[in-house]
Short mmCIF file of C-alpha atoms in Angstrom, two decimals:
data_model
loop_
_atom_site.label_atom_id
_atom_site.label_comp_id
_atom_site.label_asym_id
_atom_site.label_seq_id
_atom_site.Cartn_x
_atom_site.Cartn_y
_atom_site.Cartn_z
CA UNK F 1 -7.38 -26.97 4.60
CA UNK F 2 -8.67 -24.12 2.45
CA UNK F 3 -6.33 -21.45 1.10
CA UNK F 4 -7.81 -18.95 3.57
CA UNK F 5 -7.18 -21.30 6.50
CA UNK F 6 -3.70 -22.09 5.19
CA UNK F 7 -2.89 -18.40 4.87
CA UNK F 8 -4.19 -17.66 8.38
CA UNK F 9 -2.15 -20.52 9.86
CA UNK F 10 0.91 -19.37 7.96
CA UNK F 11 0.58 -15.81 9.20
CA UNK F 12 0.21 -17.00 12.78
CA UNK F 13 3.41 -19.06 12.46
CA UNK F 14 5.34 -16.17 10.94
CA UNK F 15 4.32 -13.74 13.66
CA UNK F 16 5.30 -16.32 16.28
CA UNK F 17 8.80 -16.55 14.79
CA UNK F 18 9.12 -12.78 14.78
CA UNK F 19 8.10 -12.49 18.42
CA UNK F 20 9.81 -15.57 19.85
CA UNK F 21 13.19 -15.25 18.21
CA UNK F 22 13.96 -11.55 18.29
CA UNK F 23 14.45 -11.39 22.07
CA UNK F 24 15.74 -7.95 23.03
CA UNK F 25 16.02 -6.76 19.41
CA UNK F 26 13.47 -4.07 18.56
CA UNK F 27 10.79 -5.49 16.26
CA UNK F 28 11.16 -2.73 13.72
CA UNK F 29 14.88 -3.51 13.39
CA UNK F 30 14.41 -7.27 13.55
CA UNK F 31 11.96 -7.28 10.65
CA UNK F 32 14.92 -7.19 8.26
CA UNK F 33 16.10 -10.61 9.45
CA UNK F 34 12.71 -12.29 9.21
CA UNK F 35 11.88 -10.67 5.87
CA UNK F 36 15.39 -11.29 4.54
CA UNK F 37 15.31 -14.96 5.55
CA UNK F 38 11.89 -15.37 3.97
CA UNK F 39 13.26 -13.82 0.79
CA UNK F 40 16.38 -16.02 0.88
CA UNK F 41 14.23 -19.15 1.16
CA UNK F 42 11.99 -17.99 -1.67
CA UNK F 43 14.70 -17.27 -4.21
CA UNK F 44 16.48 -20.52 -3.28
CA UNK F 45 13.43 -22.68 -3.91
CA UNK F 46 12.39 -20.64 -6.91
CA UNK F 47 15.86 -21.00 -8.46
CA UNK F 48 16.08 -24.74 -7.70
CA UNK F 49 12.69 -25.28 -9.31
CA UNK F 50 13.86 -23.40 -12.40
CA UNK F 51 17.02 -25.51 -12.73
CA UNK F 52 15.13 -28.78 -12.19
CA UNK F 53 12.54 -27.82 -14.80
CA UNK F 54 9.94 -30.22 -13.45
CA UNK F 55 12.25 -33.25 -13.82
CA UNK F 56 11.76 -35.38 -10.69
CA UNK F 57 15.07 -37.13 -11.30
CA UNK F 58 16.96 -33.89 -10.57
CA UNK F 59 17.46 -32.61 -7.03
CA UNK F 60 19.50 -29.43 -7.37
CA UNK F 61 20.07 -29.14 -3.63
CA UNK F 62 22.15 -32.33 -3.45
CA UNK F 63 24.37 -31.58 -6.44
CA UNK F 64 28.00 -30.58 -6.11
CA UNK F 65 28.94 -27.04 -7.09
CA UNK F 66 31.63 -28.42 -9.43
CA UNK F 67 29.03 -29.82 -11.86
CA UNK F 68 27.84 -26.29 -12.67
CA UNK F 69 29.28 -25.29 -16.02
CA UNK F 70 29.82 -21.66 -17.10
CA UNK F 71 27.11 -22.18 -19.73
CA UNK F 72 24.55 -23.27 -17.13
CA UNK F 73 25.42 -20.32 -14.93
CA UNK F 74 25.30 -17.79 -17.78
CA UNK F 75 21.95 -19.01 -19.07
CA UNK F 76 20.39 -18.99 -15.59
CA UNK F 77 21.52 -15.44 -14.83
CA UNK F 78 20.14 -14.18 -18.15
CA UNK F 79 16.78 -15.76 -17.33
CA UNK F 80 16.41 -15.39 -13.55
CA UNK F 81 18.72 -12.43 -13.02
CA UNK F 82 20.95 -14.15 -10.43
CA UNK F 83 22.65 -17.46 -9.65
CA UNK F 84 22.73 -19.66 -6.53
CA UNK F 85 25.06 -22.64 -6.28
CA UNK F 86 23.67 -25.84 -4.69
CA UNK F 87 25.80 -25.34 -1.56
CA UNK F 88 24.35 -21.83 -1.16
CA UNK F 89 20.69 -22.89 -1.17
CA UNK F 90 18.59 -22.13 1.88
CA UNK F 91 17.88 -25.84 2.47
CA UNK F 92 21.59 -26.70 2.59
CA UNK F 93 22.46 -23.84 4.95
CA UNK F 94 19.58 -24.45 7.36
CA UNK F 95 20.39 -28.19 7.61
CA UNK F 96 23.71 -27.45 9.31
CA UNK F 97 22.85 -24.10 10.88
CA UNK F 98 22.79 -25.19 14.54
CA UNK F 99 26.32 -26.59 14.48
CA UNK F 100 27.85 -24.02 12.15
CA UNK F 101 30.21 -21.83 14.17
CA UNK F 102 30.71 -19.50 11.20
CA UNK F 103 27.05 -19.25 10.21
CA UNK F 104 26.93 -15.46 10.25
CA UNK F 105 29.97 -15.00 8.01
CA UNK F 106 28.89 -17.87 5.74
CA UNK F 107 25.52 -16.19 5.19
CA UNK F 108 27.21 -12.87 4.47
CA UNK F 109 29.40 -14.54 1.86
CA UNK F 110 26.43 -16.29 0.24
CA UNK F 111 24.42 -13.08 0.00
CA UNK F 112 27.41 -11.27 -1.51
CA UNK F 113 27.89 -14.10 -4.02
CA UNK F 114 24.23 -13.97 -5.11
CA UNK F 115 24.42 -10.21 -5.65
CA UNK F 116 27.76 -10.43 -7.45
CA UNK F 117 26.44 -13.12 -9.80
CA UNK F 118 24.53 -10.40 -11.66
CA UNK F 119 27.57 -8.19 -12.27
CA UNK F 120 27.84 -7.36 -15.96
CA UNK F 121 24.33 -8.64 -16.71
CA UNK F 122 21.15 -6.63 -17.43
CA UNK F 123 19.83 -7.58 -13.99
CA UNK F 124 22.81 -6.08 -12.12
CA UNK F 125 20.95 -2.94 -11.03
CA UNK F 126 17.93 -4.94 -9.83
CA UNK F 127 19.99 -7.41 -7.76
CA UNK F 128 22.63 -5.07 -6.34
CA UNK F 129 22.24 -4.46 -2.60
CA UNK F 130 19.19 -6.66 -2.09
CA UNK F 131 20.68 -8.10 1.10
CA UNK F 132 22.23 -4.83 2.29
CA UNK F 133 19.92 -4.62 5.31
CA UNK F 134 20.45 -8.27 6.30
CA UNK F 135 23.56 -7.54 8.38
CA UNK F 136 24.59 -10.90 9.82
CA UNK F 137 27.43 -9.33 11.84
CA UNK F 138 25.31 -6.67 13.55
CA UNK F 139 25.44 -6.37 17.33
CA UNK F 140 21.66 -6.17 17.23
CA UNK F 141 21.76 -9.97 16.89
CA UNK F 142 23.93 -10.41 19.97
CA UNK F 143 27.21 -9.33 21.52
CA UNK F 144 29.17 -12.48 20.63
CA UNK F 145 29.49 -14.53 17.46
CA UNK F 146 27.84 -17.42 19.29
CA UNK F 147 24.86 -15.26 20.22
CA UNK F 148 24.55 -14.02 16.65
CA UNK F 149 24.69 -17.53 15.22
CA UNK F 150 22.15 -18.84 17.74
CA UNK F 151 19.64 -16.17 16.77
CA UNK F 152 20.28 -16.52 13.04
CA UNK F 153 19.90 -20.31 13.26
CA UNK F 154 16.59 -19.88 15.09
CA UNK F 155 15.26 -17.57 12.38
CA UNK F 156 16.42 -19.95 9.64
CA UNK F 157 14.81 -22.93 11.38
CA UNK F 158 11.58 -21.04 11.97
CA UNK F 159 11.26 -19.96 8.33
CA UNK F 160 12.22 -23.48 7.18
CA UNK F 161 9.29 -24.93 9.11
CA UNK F 162 6.74 -22.71 7.35
CA UNK F 163 4.55 -24.77 5.04
CA UNK F 164 4.51 -23.22 1.58
CA UNK F 165 3.62 -26.42 -0.23
CA UNK F 166 5.42 -28.03 -3.15
CA UNK F 167 7.30 -25.47 -5.23
CA UNK F 168 7.70 -27.98 -8.01
CA UNK F 169 3.96 -28.59 -8.20
CA UNK F 170 1.50 -27.50 -10.87
CA UNK F 171 0.47 -24.43 -8.91
CA UNK F 172 4.03 -23.11 -8.58
CA UNK F 173 3.27 -20.05 -10.69
CA UNK F 174 0.10 -19.07 -8.82
CA UNK F 175 -1.06 -20.22 -5.42
CA UNK F 176 2.24 -21.01 -3.74
CA UNK F 177 3.88 -17.85 -4.98
CA UNK F 178 1.00 -15.88 -3.49
CA UNK F 179 1.57 -17.58 -0.16
CA UNK F 180 5.13 -16.28 -0.09
CA UNK F 181 4.09 -12.84 -1.23
CA UNK F 182 1.15 -12.64 1.16
CA UNK F 183 3.31 -13.85 4.03
CA UNK F 184 5.84 -11.15 3.21
CA UNK F 185 3.22 -8.41 3.04
CA UNK F 186 1.65 -9.72 6.25
CA UNK F 187 4.94 -9.21 8.08
CA UNK F 188 5.44 -5.75 6.62
CA UNK F 189 1.91 -4.66 7.51
CA UNK F 190 2.14 -5.99 11.06
CA UNK F 191 5.44 -4.28 11.67
CA UNK F 192 3.95 -1.11 10.18
CA UNK F 193 0.94 -1.37 12.48
CA UNK F 194 3.21 -1.69 15.48
CA UNK F 195 5.70 0.97 14.39
CA UNK F 196 3.34 3.93 14.20
CA UNK F 197 4.17 6.66 11.74
CA UNK F 198 7.46 5.14 10.62
CA UNK F 199 5.63 2.06 9.40
CA UNK F 200 2.70 3.82 7.78
CA UNK F 201 5.05 5.86 5.64
CA UNK F 202 5.93 2.93 3.42
CA UNK F 203 2.98 0.56 3.52
CA UNK F 204 -0.50 1.07 2.10
CA UNK F 205 -3.01 -1.48 3.48
CA UNK F 206 -4.14 -3.99 0.87
CA UNK F 207 -7.80 -3.02 1.05
CA UNK F 208 -6.97 0.62 0.22
CA UNK F 209 -4.43 -0.47 -2.39
CA UNK F 210 -7.11 -2.51 -4.11
CA UNK F 211 -9.39 0.53 -4.45
CA UNK F 212 -6.55 2.71 -5.76
CA UNK F 213 -5.51 0.09 -8.33
CA UNK F 214 -9.07 -0.26 -9.58
CA UNK F 215 -9.47 3.50 -9.92
CA UNK F 216 -6.22 3.89 -11.86
CA UNK F 217 -6.89 0.99 -14.23
CA UNK F 218 -10.67 1.36 -14.60
CA UNK F 219 -11.88 0.19 -18.02
CA UNK F 220 -8.36 -0.02 -19.44
CA UNK F 221 -8.10 -3.31 -21.30
CA UNK F 222 -4.33 -2.94 -21.28
CA UNK F 223 -1.74 -0.51 -19.99
CA UNK F 224 1.83 -0.02 -21.14
CA UNK F 225 3.18 0.10 -17.57
CA UNK F 226 2.14 1.09 -14.08
CA UNK F 227 4.10 3.61 -12.02
CA UNK F 228 4.35 4.74 -8.40
CA UNK F 229 6.53 7.82 -7.81
CA UNK F 230 6.76 7.11 -4.05
CA UNK F 231 6.50 3.34 -4.12
CA UNK F 232 7.48 2.39 -0.56
CA UNK F 233 7.55 -1.40 -0.29
CA UNK F 234 5.69 -1.75 -3.60
CA UNK F 235 2.32 -2.71 -2.13
CA UNK F 236 0.33 -0.43 -4.46
CA UNK F 237 2.08 -1.72 -7.58
CA UNK F 238 1.61 -5.33 -6.54
CA UNK F 239 -2.06 -4.84 -5.81
CA UNK F 240 -2.45 -3.90 -9.47
CA UNK F 241 -0.80 -7.20 -10.36
CA UNK F 242 -3.20 -9.11 -8.11
CA UNK F 243 -6.27 -7.38 -9.44
CA UNK F 244 -5.54 -7.71 -13.14
CA UNK F 245 -4.21 -10.46 -15.34
CA UNK F 246 -0.49 -9.90 -15.77
CA UNK F 247 -0.66 -9.61 -19.56
CA UNK F 248 -2.72 -6.42 -19.22
CA UNK F 249 0.36 -4.65 -17.84
CA UNK F 250 2.56 -4.99 -20.89
CA UNK F 251 5.91 -3.56 -19.81
CA UNK F 252 5.75 -4.09 -16.08
CA UNK F 253 6.04 -2.15 -12.84
CA UNK F 254 7.95 1.07 -12.28
CA UNK F 255 8.65 2.97 -9.08
CA UNK F 256 10.96 5.31 -7.24
CA UNK F 257 11.66 5.34 -3.50
CA UNK F 258 13.70 7.69 -1.32
CA UNK F 259 14.37 5.42 1.68
CA UNK F 260 17.14 2.90 0.97
CA UNK F 261 15.79 0.13 3.23
CA UNK F 262 12.30 0.47 1.78
CA UNK F 263 13.75 0.52 -1.74
CA UNK F 264 15.28 -2.88 -1.02
CA UNK F 265 11.96 -4.13 0.35
CA UNK F 266 10.19 -3.07 -2.85
CA UNK F 267 12.63 -5.00 -5.05
CA UNK F 268 12.40 -8.08 -2.80
CA UNK F 269 8.63 -7.79 -2.89
CA UNK F 270 8.66 -7.89 -6.70
CA UNK F 271 10.66 -11.13 -6.74
CA UNK F 272 8.43 -12.62 -4.04
CA UNK F 273 5.39 -11.98 -6.20
CA UNK F 274 7.11 -13.66 -9.16
CA UNK F 275 7.74 -10.44 -11.08
CA UNK F 276 10.98 -11.16 -12.94
CA UNK F 277 13.78 -8.59 -13.01
CA UNK F 278 12.99 -7.60 -16.62
CA UNK F 279 9.39 -6.74 -15.67
CA UNK F 280 10.10 -4.18 -12.95
CA UNK F 281 12.22 -1.07 -12.65
CA UNK F 282 12.54 0.28 -9.10
CA UNK F 283 14.94 3.21 -8.63
CA UNK F 284 16.38 4.88 -5.54
CA UNK F 285 16.18 8.65 -5.15
CA UNK F 286 14.15 11.78 -4.42
CA UNK F 287 11.30 11.88 -6.93
CA UNK F 288 10.75 15.62 -6.58
CA UNK F 289 14.31 16.85 -7.18
CA UNK F 290 15.93 13.86 -8.90
CA UNK F 291 13.17 12.09 -10.84
CA UNK F 292 13.87 8.93 -12.81
CA UNK F 293 12.01 7.62 -15.87
CA UNK F 294 11.74 10.95 -17.70
CA UNK F 295 12.68 9.08 -20.88
CA UNK F 296 10.24 6.26 -20.13
CA UNK F 297 7.05 8.29 -19.64
CA UNK F 298 4.16 8.51 -20.21
CA UNK F 299 2.51 5.86 -18.06
CA UNK F 300 -1.02 4.59 -18.59
CA UNK F 301 -1.62 3.95 -14.88
CA UNK F 302 -0.16 5.76 -11.87
CA UNK F 303 -0.84 4.84 -8.24
CA UNK F 304 0.66 6.57 -5.24
CA UNK F 305 0.47 7.21 -1.52
CA UNK F 306 3.17 9.87 -1.13
CA UNK F 307 4.23 11.15 2.31
CA UNK F 308 1.82 13.71 3.72
CA UNK F 309 2.90 17.35 4.01
CA UNK F 310 6.64 16.74 4.00
CA UNK F 311 9.08 19.59 3.51
CA UNK F 312 10.90 20.05 0.21
CA UNK F 313 13.25 22.59 -1.33
CA UNK F 314 10.48 24.26 -3.34
CA UNK F 315 11.07 27.94 -4.12
CA UNK F 316 14.57 27.81 -2.62
CA UNK F 317 15.58 26.22 -5.94
CA UNK F 318 14.72 28.84 -8.60
CA UNK F 319 15.15 26.31 -11.41
CA UNK F 320 12.17 24.24 -10.29
CA UNK F 321 9.60 26.78 -11.50
CA UNK F 322 10.88 26.04 -15.03
CA UNK F 323 10.69 22.26 -14.51
CA UNK F 324 8.31 20.69 -17.05
CA UNK F 325 6.39 19.09 -14.19
CA UNK F 326 5.68 22.27 -12.22
CA UNK F 327 5.89 25.09 -14.78
CA UNK F 328 2.36 24.66 -16.23
CA UNK F 329 0.79 25.46 -12.84
CA UNK F 330 2.81 28.68 -12.60
CA UNK F 331 3.53 28.15 -8.91
CA UNK F 332 5.36 25.64 -6.72
CA UNK F 333 3.88 23.69 -3.84
CA UNK F 334 4.73 25.33 -0.46
CA UNK F 335 8.14 24.42 0.98
CA UNK F 336 6.47 23.06 4.11
CA UNK F 337 3.91 20.97 2.23
CA UNK F 338 5.12 19.04 -0.83
CA UNK F 339 1.80 17.27 -1.45
CA UNK F 340 0.91 19.08 -4.68
CA UNK F 341 4.47 18.67 -5.96
CA UNK F 342 3.83 14.91 -6.01
CA UNK F 343 0.46 15.48 -7.68
CA UNK F 344 1.93 17.65 -10.45
CA UNK F 345 4.78 15.17 -10.93
CA UNK F 346 2.27 12.35 -11.42
CA UNK F 347 0.19 14.41 -13.83
CA UNK F 348 3.22 15.17 -16.02
CA UNK F 349 4.09 11.45 -16.21
CA UNK F 350 0.51 10.43 -17.09
CA UNK F 351 -0.44 9.39 -20.62
CA UNK F 352 -3.37 10.83 -22.54
CA UNK F 353 -5.37 7.61 -22.03
CA UNK F 354 -4.44 6.94 -18.42
CA UNK F 355 -5.47 7.76 -14.87
CA UNK F 356 -3.57 8.56 -11.70
CA UNK F 357 -5.05 7.69 -8.30
CA UNK F 358 -3.22 9.45 -5.45
CA UNK F 359 -3.81 9.33 -1.70
CA UNK F 360 -3.70 12.91 -0.37
CA UNK F 361 -3.79 14.80 2.89
CA UNK F 362 -7.25 16.48 3.03
CA UNK F 363 -5.91 19.95 3.82
CA UNK F 364 -4.58 20.46 0.29
CA UNK F 365 -8.13 20.56 -1.06
CA UNK F 366 -9.24 23.71 0.76
CA UNK F 367 -6.18 25.70 1.84
CA UNK F 368 -5.39 28.99 0.13
CA UNK F 369 -2.19 30.42 -1.33
CA UNK F 370 -0.12 28.36 -3.75
CA UNK F 371 -2.24 25.26 -3.17
CA UNK F 372 -5.37 27.11 -4.29
CA UNK F 373 -3.58 28.25 -7.46
CA UNK F 374 -2.52 24.68 -8.23
CA UNK F 375 -6.11 23.48 -7.72
CA UNK F 376 -7.26 26.19 -10.13
CA UNK F 377 -4.76 24.99 -12.72
CA UNK F 378 -5.92 21.39 -12.34
CA UNK F 379 -9.62 22.26 -12.58
CA UNK F 380 -9.33 24.85 -15.36
CA UNK F 381 -7.42 22.34 -17.45
CA UNK F 382 -10.00 19.62 -16.70
CA UNK F 383 -7.59 17.15 -15.11
CA UNK F 384 -9.56 16.39 -11.90
CA UNK F 385 -11.93 13.49 -12.55
CA UNK F 386 -12.93 12.53 -9.01
CA UNK F 387 -12.23 13.41 -5.39
CA UNK F 388 -13.07 10.69 -2.83
CA UNK F 389 -13.08 11.17 0.94
CA UNK F 390 -12.45 7.97 2.90
CA UNK F 391 -13.18 6.95 6.47
CA UNK F 392 -10.70 7.80 9.24
CA UNK F 393 -8.18 5.32 10.68
CA UNK F 394 -7.71 3.20 7.54
CA UNK F 395 -3.92 3.58 7.50
CA UNK F 396 -1.16 2.46 9.85
CA UNK F 397 0.28 5.25 11.94
CA UNK F 398 -2.37 7.89 11.30
CA UNK F 399 -6.06 8.26 12.14
CA UNK F 400 -6.78 11.04 9.63
CA UNK F 401 -9.47 10.59 7.01
CA UNK F 402 -7.47 10.77 3.79
CA UNK F 403 -8.73 11.73 0.35
CA UNK F 404 -8.09 10.05 -3.00
CA UNK F 405 -7.51 12.34 -5.98
CA UNK F 406 -8.15 10.81 -9.41
CA UNK F 407 -6.49 12.63 -12.30
CA UNK F 408 -7.27 12.10 -15.97
CA UNK F 409 -6.35 13.63 -19.32
CA UNK F 410 -9.30 12.19 -21.21
CA UNK F 411 -12.41 13.35 -19.38
CA UNK F 412 -15.67 13.26 -21.35
CA UNK F 413 -16.98 16.52 -19.88
CA UNK F 414 -15.89 19.40 -17.63
CA UNK F 415 -17.63 18.30 -14.44
CA UNK F 416 -15.74 17.03 -11.39
CA UNK F 417 -17.11 14.15 -9.35
CA UNK F 418 -17.11 14.15 -5.54
CA UNK F 419 -17.71 10.95 -3.54
CA UNK F 420 -18.22 10.86 0.22
CA UNK F 421 -17.16 7.35 1.24
CA UNK F 422 -16.44 8.31 4.85
CA UNK F 423 -19.23 6.05 6.14
CA UNK F 424 -17.92 2.97 4.32
CA UNK F 425 -15.77 0.94 6.69
CA UNK F 426 -15.74 -2.01 9.04
CA UNK F 427 -14.48 -1.42 12.56
CA UNK F 428 -11.49 -3.63 13.40
CA UNK F 429 -9.43 -3.90 16.60
CA UNK F 430 -6.88 -1.20 15.80
CA UNK F 431 -7.86 0.10 12.38
CA UNK F 432 -10.88 0.46 10.16
CA UNK F 433 -11.08 -1.63 7.00
CA UNK F 434 -12.63 -1.23 3.55
CA UNK F 435 -14.56 -4.35 2.58
CA UNK F 436 -14.96 -5.51 -1.02
CA UNK F 437 -18.60 -4.43 -0.87
CA UNK F 438 -17.47 -0.91 0.03
CA UNK F 439 -15.00 -0.85 -2.86
CA UNK F 440 -17.74 -2.09 -5.19
CA UNK F 441 -20.03 0.75 -4.07
CA UNK F 442 -17.35 3.34 -4.74
CA UNK F 443 -16.39 1.88 -8.12
CA UNK F 444 -20.03 1.63 -9.25
CA UNK F 445 -20.70 5.33 -8.72
CA UNK F 446 -17.23 6.25 -10.04
CA UNK F 447 -18.13 4.44 -13.25
CA UNK F 448 -21.66 5.82 -13.62
CA UNK F 449 -20.90 9.38 -12.43
CA UNK F 450 -24.46 9.37 -11.11
CA UNK F 451 -25.62 11.82 -8.46
CA UNK F 452 -26.56 9.96 -5.28
CA UNK F 453 -27.93 11.87 -2.30
CA UNK F 454 -25.39 12.14 0.53
CA UNK F 455 -22.89 10.01 -1.41
CA UNK F 456 -21.88 11.36 -4.82
CA UNK F 457 -22.30 14.48 -6.91
CA UNK F 458 -20.86 15.78 -10.17
CA UNK F 459 -20.19 19.52 -10.05
CA UNK F 460 -19.71 21.94 -12.92
CA UNK F 461 -16.52 23.85 -13.54
CA UNK F 462 -18.40 27.12 -12.97
CA UNK F 463 -19.62 26.05 -9.52
CA UNK F 464 -16.13 25.01 -8.44
CA UNK F 465 -14.65 28.27 -9.71
CA UNK F 466 -17.34 30.24 -7.86
CA UNK F 467 -16.32 28.36 -4.70
CA UNK F 468 -12.69 29.54 -4.97
CA UNK F 469 -11.63 26.17 -6.40
CA UNK F 470 -12.33 24.40 -3.12
CA UNK F 471 -12.18 20.66 -3.79
CA UNK F 472 -13.27 19.34 -0.39
CA UNK F 473 -15.90 16.67 -0.76
CA UNK F 474 -17.93 18.09 2.14
CA UNK F 475 -18.38 21.34 0.20
CA UNK F 476 -20.40 19.58 -2.50
CA UNK F 477 -21.86 16.39 -1.01
CA UNK F 478 -24.28 17.11 1.81
CA UNK F 479 -23.81 14.79 4.74
CA UNK F 480 -26.81 12.74 5.71
CA UNK F 481 -28.63 14.12 8.72
CA UNK F 482 -28.75 11.20 11.12
CA UNK F 483 -30.65 13.09 13.77
CA UNK F 484 -34.12 11.83 14.63
CA UNK F 485 -36.78 13.40 12.43
CA UNK F 486 -39.41 15.20 14.52
CA UNK F 487 -42.98 15.65 13.21
CA UNK F 488 -43.90 19.08 14.63
CA UNK F 489 -47.63 18.68 13.96
CA UNK F 490 -47.71 15.32 15.67
CA UNK F 491 -45.63 16.64 18.55
CA UNK F 492 -48.04 19.61 19.02
CA UNK F 493 -51.00 17.24 19.01
CA UNK F 494 -49.31 15.07 21.64
CA UNK F 495 -48.55 18.15 23.74
CA UNK F 496 -52.17 19.32 23.46
CA UNK F 497 -53.40 15.92 24.63
CA UNK F 498 -50.89 15.87 27.48
CA UNK F 499 -51.87 19.37 28.62
CA UNK F 500 -55.55 18.38 28.58
CA UNK F 501 -54.76 15.32 30.68
CA UNK F 502 -52.79 17.46 33.15
CA UNK F 503 -55.70 19.94 33.39
CA UNK F 504 -58.16 17.12 34.02
CA UNK F 505 -55.82 15.62 36.63
CA UNK F 506 -55.59 18.94 38.41
CA UNK F 507 -59.38 19.25 38.44
CA UNK F 508 -59.71 15.76 39.87
CA UNK F 509 -57.13 16.54 42.55
CA UNK F 510 -58.92 19.80 43.44
CA UNK F 511 -62.21 17.94 43.78
CA UNK F 512 -60.66 15.34 46.06
CA UNK F 513 -59.03 18.02 48.20
CA UNK F 514 -62.32 19.94 48.47
CA UNK F 515 -64.16 16.78 49.49
CA UNK F 516 -61.58 16.03 52.20
CA UNK F 517 -61.78 19.57 53.55
CA UNK F 518 -65.62 19.33 53.69
CA UNK F 519 -65.50 16.15 55.70
CA UNK F 520 -63.06 17.69 58.22
CA UNK F 521 -65.31 20.75 58.74
CA UNK F 522 -68.36 18.57 59.48
CA UNK F 523 -66.35 16.68 62.05
#
């Protein structure tokens, strides 16, 4: 079975678990149990493989907890960031799950123990609260303890039956890890697709993430670290990891997320993609009013899909106009539309050699008022490298045709590139998709900055200023006229011929009628 076939079979099995087991529990709520169980299995097998160290004579899962010395525990936590005793491993718990009358409380205790193992260690912040949304005592699982345990056992058994291959094998660090990570992202994306807006807020489809990662890291042989100021479940950051060799991202992956549940998903997602705790820094909080990482900037690569046109405090907080992020523009983003606040935040965190690629609501590129003044600041200071319009219906929960804004502090000239990629998509059942060939087309013209009729155009600063700093792609790239081309001369010739034929036909008819009338008179 090829890796593609294996992945497809795996995804089918996972979705079957999610649908068969949840019963009356809403899918969007139940995702936490499937995702959490998947994560629990992953860290159990990952940790066991680390302890065994490739020695076939060691089977960590069958050992007694009493053989674990303080030295073994201390060393493991310093390396992996957490500790799991043999009795707490997923394999041990699932083996007795069906007959365990205290399964729900046992799981709660295990999750608490794993989180507490990091207390006092550098990984404490990264491990704390990882299982907070896996509430094994919730009434969503059933009204009685028996009902809860039955459903939890079914989820455990279902995830246990998923074939991830041999975690002790030679491909442990690559292929099998990707299966876990891809399975995890598959679940997130499917729940997002079925949850409408609430899902689309925290998940960027992989095909769009791939384009954004390539734009942000284009021609950078190495970056210090990559950052997402509204990281959601971490899909944009992880796409950068997939697309580039890990050593190119020297100090790891950084992000901030407002939603607590999604913040936990992002940290889980890092572990599932084999990003160790010392190579990521995901923080909880409101990026616009309580930003983290001010002492860690600048970042060589920034990727982001911030929420579209959300409200923020804006001018109601008079101190924000003096904030280093917003002060240079001389105006704050409107209180009802925070889009440009995220853009200016990203720009202030960007290094002199880096790029930021940000998914934006298209309205910010042509509206007046404060947004026009911010566009003027960005253009006058030569920070806008490229504006790319994408096809509609590429994202979960929204059909709008979004725009990607690429910011840079090292442009070679003062022109701004506009790319109309709205025709590049493949129609799928529920959403459109960007294919690799589409991404290649966009990246080729992004790299060359060539003018291509109906597709790409580089525009001077003077022309943009004369157009009131409008940055809509349609204002500069003429759409291709797909109407049928009519040759007027040929059409006139055809009409002339047709008219002549009609005249001749009339003459013939008149002659026939006259002949008939003559015959009748003779009779």
